[in-house]
Coordinates of C-alpha atoms and ligand atoms in Angstrom, one line a residue:
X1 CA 18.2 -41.0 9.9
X2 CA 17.6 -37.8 8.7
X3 CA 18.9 -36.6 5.3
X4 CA 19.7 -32.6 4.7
X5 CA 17.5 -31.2 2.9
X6 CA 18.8 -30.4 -1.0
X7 CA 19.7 -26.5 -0.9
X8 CA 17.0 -25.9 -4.0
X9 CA 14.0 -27.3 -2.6
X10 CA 12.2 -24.9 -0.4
X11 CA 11.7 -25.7 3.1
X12 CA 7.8 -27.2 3.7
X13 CA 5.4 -24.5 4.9
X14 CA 3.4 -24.4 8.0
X15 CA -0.6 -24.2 8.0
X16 CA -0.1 -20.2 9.0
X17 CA 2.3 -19.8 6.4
X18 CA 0.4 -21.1 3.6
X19 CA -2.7 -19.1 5.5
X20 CA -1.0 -15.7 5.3
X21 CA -0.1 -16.6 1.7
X22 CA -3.5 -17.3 0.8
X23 CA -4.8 -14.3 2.6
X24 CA -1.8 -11.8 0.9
X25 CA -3.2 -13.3 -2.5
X26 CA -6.9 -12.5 -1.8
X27 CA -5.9 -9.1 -0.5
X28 CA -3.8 -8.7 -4.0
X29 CA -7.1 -10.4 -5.8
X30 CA -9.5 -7.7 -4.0
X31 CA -7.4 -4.9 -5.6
X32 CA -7.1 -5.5 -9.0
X33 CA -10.0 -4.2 -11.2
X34 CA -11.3 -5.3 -14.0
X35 CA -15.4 -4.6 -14.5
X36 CA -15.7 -1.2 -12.6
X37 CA -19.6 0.3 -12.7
X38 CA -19.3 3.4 -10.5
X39 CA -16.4 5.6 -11.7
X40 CA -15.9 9.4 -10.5
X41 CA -13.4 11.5 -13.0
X42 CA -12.1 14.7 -11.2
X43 CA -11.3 16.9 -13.7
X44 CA -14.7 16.1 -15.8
X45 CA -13.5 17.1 -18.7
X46 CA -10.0 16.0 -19.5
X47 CA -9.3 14.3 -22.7
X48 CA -7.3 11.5 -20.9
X49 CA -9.3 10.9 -18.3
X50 CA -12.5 10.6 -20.7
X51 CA -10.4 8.2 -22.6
X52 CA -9.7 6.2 -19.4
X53 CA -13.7 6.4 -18.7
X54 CA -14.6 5.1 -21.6
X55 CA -12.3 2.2 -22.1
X56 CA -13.2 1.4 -18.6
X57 CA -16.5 0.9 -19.6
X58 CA -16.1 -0.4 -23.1
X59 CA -19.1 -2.7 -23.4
X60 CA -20.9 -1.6 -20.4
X61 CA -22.5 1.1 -19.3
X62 CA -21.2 3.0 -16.3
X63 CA -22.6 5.6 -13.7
X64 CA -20.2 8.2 -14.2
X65 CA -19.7 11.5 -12.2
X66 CA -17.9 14.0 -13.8
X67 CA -16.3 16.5 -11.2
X68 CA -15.3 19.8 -12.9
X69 CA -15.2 23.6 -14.0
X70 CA -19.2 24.4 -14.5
X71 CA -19.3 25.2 -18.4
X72 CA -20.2 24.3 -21.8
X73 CA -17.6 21.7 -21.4
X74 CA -18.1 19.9 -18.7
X75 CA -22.1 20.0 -20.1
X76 CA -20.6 18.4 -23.5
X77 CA -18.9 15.2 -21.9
X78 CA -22.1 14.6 -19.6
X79 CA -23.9 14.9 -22.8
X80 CA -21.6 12.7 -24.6
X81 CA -21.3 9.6 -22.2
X82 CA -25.2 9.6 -21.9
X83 CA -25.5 9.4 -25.6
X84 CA -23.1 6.6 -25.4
X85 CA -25.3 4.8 -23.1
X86 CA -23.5 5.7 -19.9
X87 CA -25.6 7.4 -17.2
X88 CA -23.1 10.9 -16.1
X89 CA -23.6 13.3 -14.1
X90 CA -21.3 16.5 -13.0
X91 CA -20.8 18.4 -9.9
X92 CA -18.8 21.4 -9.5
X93 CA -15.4 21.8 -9.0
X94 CA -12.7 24.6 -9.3
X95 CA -8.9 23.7 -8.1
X96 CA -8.1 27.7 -7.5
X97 CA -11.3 27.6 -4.4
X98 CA -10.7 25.3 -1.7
X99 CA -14.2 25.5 -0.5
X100 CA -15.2 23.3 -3.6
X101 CA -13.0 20.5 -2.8
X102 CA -15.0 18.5 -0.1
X103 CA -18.1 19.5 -2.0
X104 CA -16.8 17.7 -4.9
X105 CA -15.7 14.5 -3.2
X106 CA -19.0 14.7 -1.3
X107 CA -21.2 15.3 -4.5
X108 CA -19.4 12.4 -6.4
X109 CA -19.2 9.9 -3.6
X110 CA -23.2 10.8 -3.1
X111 CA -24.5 11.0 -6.6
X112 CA -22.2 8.2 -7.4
X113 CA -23.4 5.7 -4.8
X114 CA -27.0 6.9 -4.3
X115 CA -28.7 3.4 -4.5
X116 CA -28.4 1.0 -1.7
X117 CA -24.8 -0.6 -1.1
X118 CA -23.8 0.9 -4.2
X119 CA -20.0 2.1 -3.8
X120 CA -17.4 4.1 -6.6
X121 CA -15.3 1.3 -7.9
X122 CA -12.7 4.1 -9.3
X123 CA -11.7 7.9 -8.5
X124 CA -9.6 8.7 -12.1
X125 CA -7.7 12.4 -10.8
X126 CA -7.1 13.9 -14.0
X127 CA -7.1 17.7 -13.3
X128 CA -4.2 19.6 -14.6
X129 CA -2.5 22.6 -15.8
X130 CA 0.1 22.6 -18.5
X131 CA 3.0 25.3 -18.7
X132 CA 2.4 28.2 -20.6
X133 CA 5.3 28.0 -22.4
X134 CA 7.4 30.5 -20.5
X135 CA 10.0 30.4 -18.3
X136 CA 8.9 29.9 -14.9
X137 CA 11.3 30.9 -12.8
X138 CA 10.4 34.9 -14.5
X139 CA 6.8 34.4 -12.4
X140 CA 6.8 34.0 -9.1
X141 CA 2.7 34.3 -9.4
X142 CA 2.4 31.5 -12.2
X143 CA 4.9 29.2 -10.8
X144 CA 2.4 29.3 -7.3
X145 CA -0.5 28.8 -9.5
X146 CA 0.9 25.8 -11.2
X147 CA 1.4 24.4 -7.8
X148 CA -2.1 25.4 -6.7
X149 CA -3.7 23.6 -9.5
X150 CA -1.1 20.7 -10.0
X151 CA -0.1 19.7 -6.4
X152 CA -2.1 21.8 -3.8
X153 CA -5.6 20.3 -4.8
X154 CA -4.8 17.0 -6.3
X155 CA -3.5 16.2 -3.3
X156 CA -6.2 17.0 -1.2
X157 CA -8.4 15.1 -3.9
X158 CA -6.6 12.1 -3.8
X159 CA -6.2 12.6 0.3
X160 CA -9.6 12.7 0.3
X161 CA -11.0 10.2 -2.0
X162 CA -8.9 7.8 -0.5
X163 CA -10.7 8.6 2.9
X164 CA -14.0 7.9 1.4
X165 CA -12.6 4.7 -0.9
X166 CA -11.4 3.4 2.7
X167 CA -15.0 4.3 4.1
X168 CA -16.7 2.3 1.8
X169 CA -14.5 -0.8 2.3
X170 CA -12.2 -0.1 -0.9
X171 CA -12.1 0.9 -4.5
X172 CA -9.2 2.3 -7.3
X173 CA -7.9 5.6 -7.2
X174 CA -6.0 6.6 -10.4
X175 CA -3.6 9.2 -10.0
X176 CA -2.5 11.3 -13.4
X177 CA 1.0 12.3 -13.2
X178 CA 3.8 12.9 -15.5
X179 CA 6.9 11.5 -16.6
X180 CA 7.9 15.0 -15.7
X181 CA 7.1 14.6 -12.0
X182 CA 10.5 12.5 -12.1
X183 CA 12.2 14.4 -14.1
X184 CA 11.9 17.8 -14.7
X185 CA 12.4 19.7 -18.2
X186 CA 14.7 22.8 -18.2
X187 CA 12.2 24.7 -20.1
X188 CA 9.5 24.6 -17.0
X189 CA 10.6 23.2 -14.3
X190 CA 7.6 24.9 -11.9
X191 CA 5.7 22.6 -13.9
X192 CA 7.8 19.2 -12.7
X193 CA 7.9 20.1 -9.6
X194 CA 4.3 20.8 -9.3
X195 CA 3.8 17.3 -11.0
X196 CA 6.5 15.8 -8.6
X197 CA 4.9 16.9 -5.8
X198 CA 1.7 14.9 -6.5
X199 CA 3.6 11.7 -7.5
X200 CA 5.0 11.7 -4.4
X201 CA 2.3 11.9 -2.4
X202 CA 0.6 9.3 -4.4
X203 CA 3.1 7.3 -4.3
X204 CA 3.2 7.5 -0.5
X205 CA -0.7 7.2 -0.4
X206 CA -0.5 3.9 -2.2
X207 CA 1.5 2.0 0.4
X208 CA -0.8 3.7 3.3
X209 CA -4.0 2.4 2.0
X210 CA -3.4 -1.0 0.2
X211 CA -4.2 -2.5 3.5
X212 CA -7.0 -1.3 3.4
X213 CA -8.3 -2.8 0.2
X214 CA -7.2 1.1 -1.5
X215 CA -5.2 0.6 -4.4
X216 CA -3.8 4.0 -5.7
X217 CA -2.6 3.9 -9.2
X218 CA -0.1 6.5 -10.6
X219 CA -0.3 7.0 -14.0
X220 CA 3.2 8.8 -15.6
X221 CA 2.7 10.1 -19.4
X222 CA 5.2 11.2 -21.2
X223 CA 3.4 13.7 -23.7
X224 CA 0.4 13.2 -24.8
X225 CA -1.7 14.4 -27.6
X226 CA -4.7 16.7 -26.1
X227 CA -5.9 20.2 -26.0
X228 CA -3.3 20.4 -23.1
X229 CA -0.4 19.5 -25.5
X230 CA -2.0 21.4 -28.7
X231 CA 0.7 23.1 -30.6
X232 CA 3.3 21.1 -29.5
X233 CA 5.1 17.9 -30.9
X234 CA 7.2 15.6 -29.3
X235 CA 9.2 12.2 -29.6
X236 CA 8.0 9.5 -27.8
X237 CA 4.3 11.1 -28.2
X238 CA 1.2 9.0 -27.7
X239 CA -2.5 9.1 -27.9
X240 CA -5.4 9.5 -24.8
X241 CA -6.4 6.0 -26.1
X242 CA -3.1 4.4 -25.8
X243 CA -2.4 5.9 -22.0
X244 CA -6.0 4.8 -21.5
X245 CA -5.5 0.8 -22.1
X246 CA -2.4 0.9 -20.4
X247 CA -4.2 2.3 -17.4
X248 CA -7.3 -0.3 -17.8
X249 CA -4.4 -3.1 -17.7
X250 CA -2.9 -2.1 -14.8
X251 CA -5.9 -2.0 -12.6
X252 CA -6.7 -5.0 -13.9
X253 CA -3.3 -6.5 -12.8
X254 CA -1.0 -5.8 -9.8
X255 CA 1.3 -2.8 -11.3
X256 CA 1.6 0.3 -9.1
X257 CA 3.1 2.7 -11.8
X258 CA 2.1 3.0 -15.6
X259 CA 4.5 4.9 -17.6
X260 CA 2.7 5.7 -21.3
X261 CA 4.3 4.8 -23.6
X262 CA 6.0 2.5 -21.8
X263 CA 9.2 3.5 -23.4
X264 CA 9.1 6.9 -21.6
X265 CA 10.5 5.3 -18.6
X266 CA 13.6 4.4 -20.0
X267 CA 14.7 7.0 -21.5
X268 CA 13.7 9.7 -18.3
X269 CA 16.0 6.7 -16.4
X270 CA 18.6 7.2 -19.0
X271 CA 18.7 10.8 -18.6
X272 CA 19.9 10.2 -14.9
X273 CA 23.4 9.4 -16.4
X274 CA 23.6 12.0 -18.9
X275 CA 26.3 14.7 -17.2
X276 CA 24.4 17.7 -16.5
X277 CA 26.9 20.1 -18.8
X278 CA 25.7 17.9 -21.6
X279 CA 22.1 18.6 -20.8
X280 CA 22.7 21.8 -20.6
X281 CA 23.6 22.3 -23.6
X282 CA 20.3 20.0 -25.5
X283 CA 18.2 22.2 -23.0
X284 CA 16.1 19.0 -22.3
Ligands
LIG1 N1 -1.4 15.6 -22.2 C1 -0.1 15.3 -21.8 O1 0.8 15.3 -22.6 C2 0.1 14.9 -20.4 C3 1.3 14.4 -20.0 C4 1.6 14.1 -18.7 C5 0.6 14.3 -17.8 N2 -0.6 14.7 -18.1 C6 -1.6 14.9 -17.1 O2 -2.8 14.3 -17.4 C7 -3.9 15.0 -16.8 C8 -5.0 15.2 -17.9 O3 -4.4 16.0 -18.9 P1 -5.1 16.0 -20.4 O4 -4.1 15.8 -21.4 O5 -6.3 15.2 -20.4 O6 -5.5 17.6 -20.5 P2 -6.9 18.3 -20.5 O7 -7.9 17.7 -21.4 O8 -6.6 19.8 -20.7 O9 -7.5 18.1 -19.0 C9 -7.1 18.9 -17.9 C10 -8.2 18.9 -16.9 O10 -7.9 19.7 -15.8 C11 -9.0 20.6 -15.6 N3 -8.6 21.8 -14.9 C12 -7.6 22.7 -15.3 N4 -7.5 23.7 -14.4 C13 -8.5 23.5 -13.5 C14 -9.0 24.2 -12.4 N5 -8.4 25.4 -12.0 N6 -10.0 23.7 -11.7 C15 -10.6 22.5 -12.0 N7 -10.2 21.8 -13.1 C16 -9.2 22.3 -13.8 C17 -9.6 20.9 -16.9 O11 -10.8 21.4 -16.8 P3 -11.4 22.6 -17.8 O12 -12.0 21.9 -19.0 O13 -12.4 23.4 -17.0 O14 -10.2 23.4 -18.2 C18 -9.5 19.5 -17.5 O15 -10.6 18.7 -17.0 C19 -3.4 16.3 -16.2 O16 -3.2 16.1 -14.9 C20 -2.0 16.4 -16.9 O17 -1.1 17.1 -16.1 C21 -0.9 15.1 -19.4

């Protein structure tokens, strides 16, 4: 005689279930990281993604390509790393010229991977423009900009380290948004949606490629102290450092989105619910 089965015990799995378990936690395993050696940074020079670099390699030393604006600082940070041990190199790249873009990836994937079997472990896309303060709407020419540099190329960056990330059987790709890309401020909007554009496409990127042993991290800060932020003060503001541990975690766990500080996330949800008269009126 058979006796039903209690309704809180789960039903006894077959050999393939518990074989497609096992195989969705190895393929979950493969994509966290937590050692990378091989990291590219496009936009070589950013405070953040530095940060993110260098607690990526706290400890170690990495080979480092820094993909950026030719200049005195793009020079400094190669300098930098290699004094800290790290072995960095830079290649050129502009968001404004197109023609750079595959270059870029090219350069990094080639100088980062030149030995033997050697692949980039993570792509950390950290090129951005910040508003300049006024109102975008007034300039049609600045809003485009904003897009060009915010959306147009980081997309094509990410579209195409992804390609190469699949190519070499898998690796990270950390994506830096903004906690404006989900919501907008009043005060530059061009700049949101610029932002939004790129989350989005990250966010779509992700799901494409994790099959493929690609995980895409996006990365939403709320503001952040840096050069990009100078001047200006906000509530809820946090340091490169801070956003750069919270990234490290991540990869080394399973999230998909880091919001820094984590707070940030709540309070852009909560602003869903505030009645659009009353944010009018606190101009947020
Ligand atoms: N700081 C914040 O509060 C905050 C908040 C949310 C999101 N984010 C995002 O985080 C990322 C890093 O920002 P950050 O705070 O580290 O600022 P940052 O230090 O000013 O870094 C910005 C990077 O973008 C590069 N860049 C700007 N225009 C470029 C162009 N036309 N072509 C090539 N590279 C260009 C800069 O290179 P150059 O040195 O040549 O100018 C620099 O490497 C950005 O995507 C930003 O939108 C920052």
């Amino acid at each position: 005689m058979r006796f039903p089965r209690p309704s809180h015990q789960a039903a006894p799995r077959s050999a393939a279930e518990r074989a497609q378990e096992r195989a969705r936690e190895q393929a979950q395993q493969q994509l966290r990281v937590a050692e990378p050696s091989r990291v590219v940074l496009l936009g070589g020079t950013s405070e953040i993604g530095l940060a993110v670099v260098r607690r990526l390699g706290r400890g170690r030393s990495l080979d480092v390509v820094l993909a950026g604006r030719p200049g005195e600082r793009l020079a400094a940070a190669v300098e930098a790393l290699v004094a800290e041990g790290h072995r960095a190199r830079a290649v050129p790249l502009e968001a404004r010229d197109r023609t750079t873009w595959v270059p870029a990836l090219d350069g990094s994937f080639g100088a980062a991977s030149s030995g033997a079997g050697q692949r980039v472990d993570v792509v950390v896309l950290a090129l951005g423009a910040a508003p300049d303060g006024k109102p975008s709407w007034q300039d049609p020419l600045a809003a485009a900009d904003l897009v060009q540099v915010n959306s147009a190329a980081p997309v094509a960056l990410a579209a195409g380290a992804a390609q190469r990330l699949r190519a070499q059987g898998g690796g990270a790709l950390v994506v830096l948004s903004s906690a404006a890309a989900v919501r907008a401020r009043s005060t530059d909007f061009a700049h949101g949606a610029s932002k939004a554009a790129l989350d989005a496409f990250a966010s779509g990127l992700r799901e494409a490629v994790r099959g493929d042993g690609v995980r895409v991290l996006v990365v939403r800060p709320g503001f952040v102290r840096t050069r990009l932020t100078a001047g200006r003060s906000a509530w809820l503001a946090t340091t490169k450092e801070a956003v750069a541990d919270l990234t490290a975690h991540a990869l080394a766990g399973d999230d998909d989105v880091v919001w820094a500080p984590p707070g940030a996330r709540a309070v852009v949800e909560a602003l869903r619910w505030v009645p659009p008269r009353l944010l009018r009126r606190l101009r947020l």
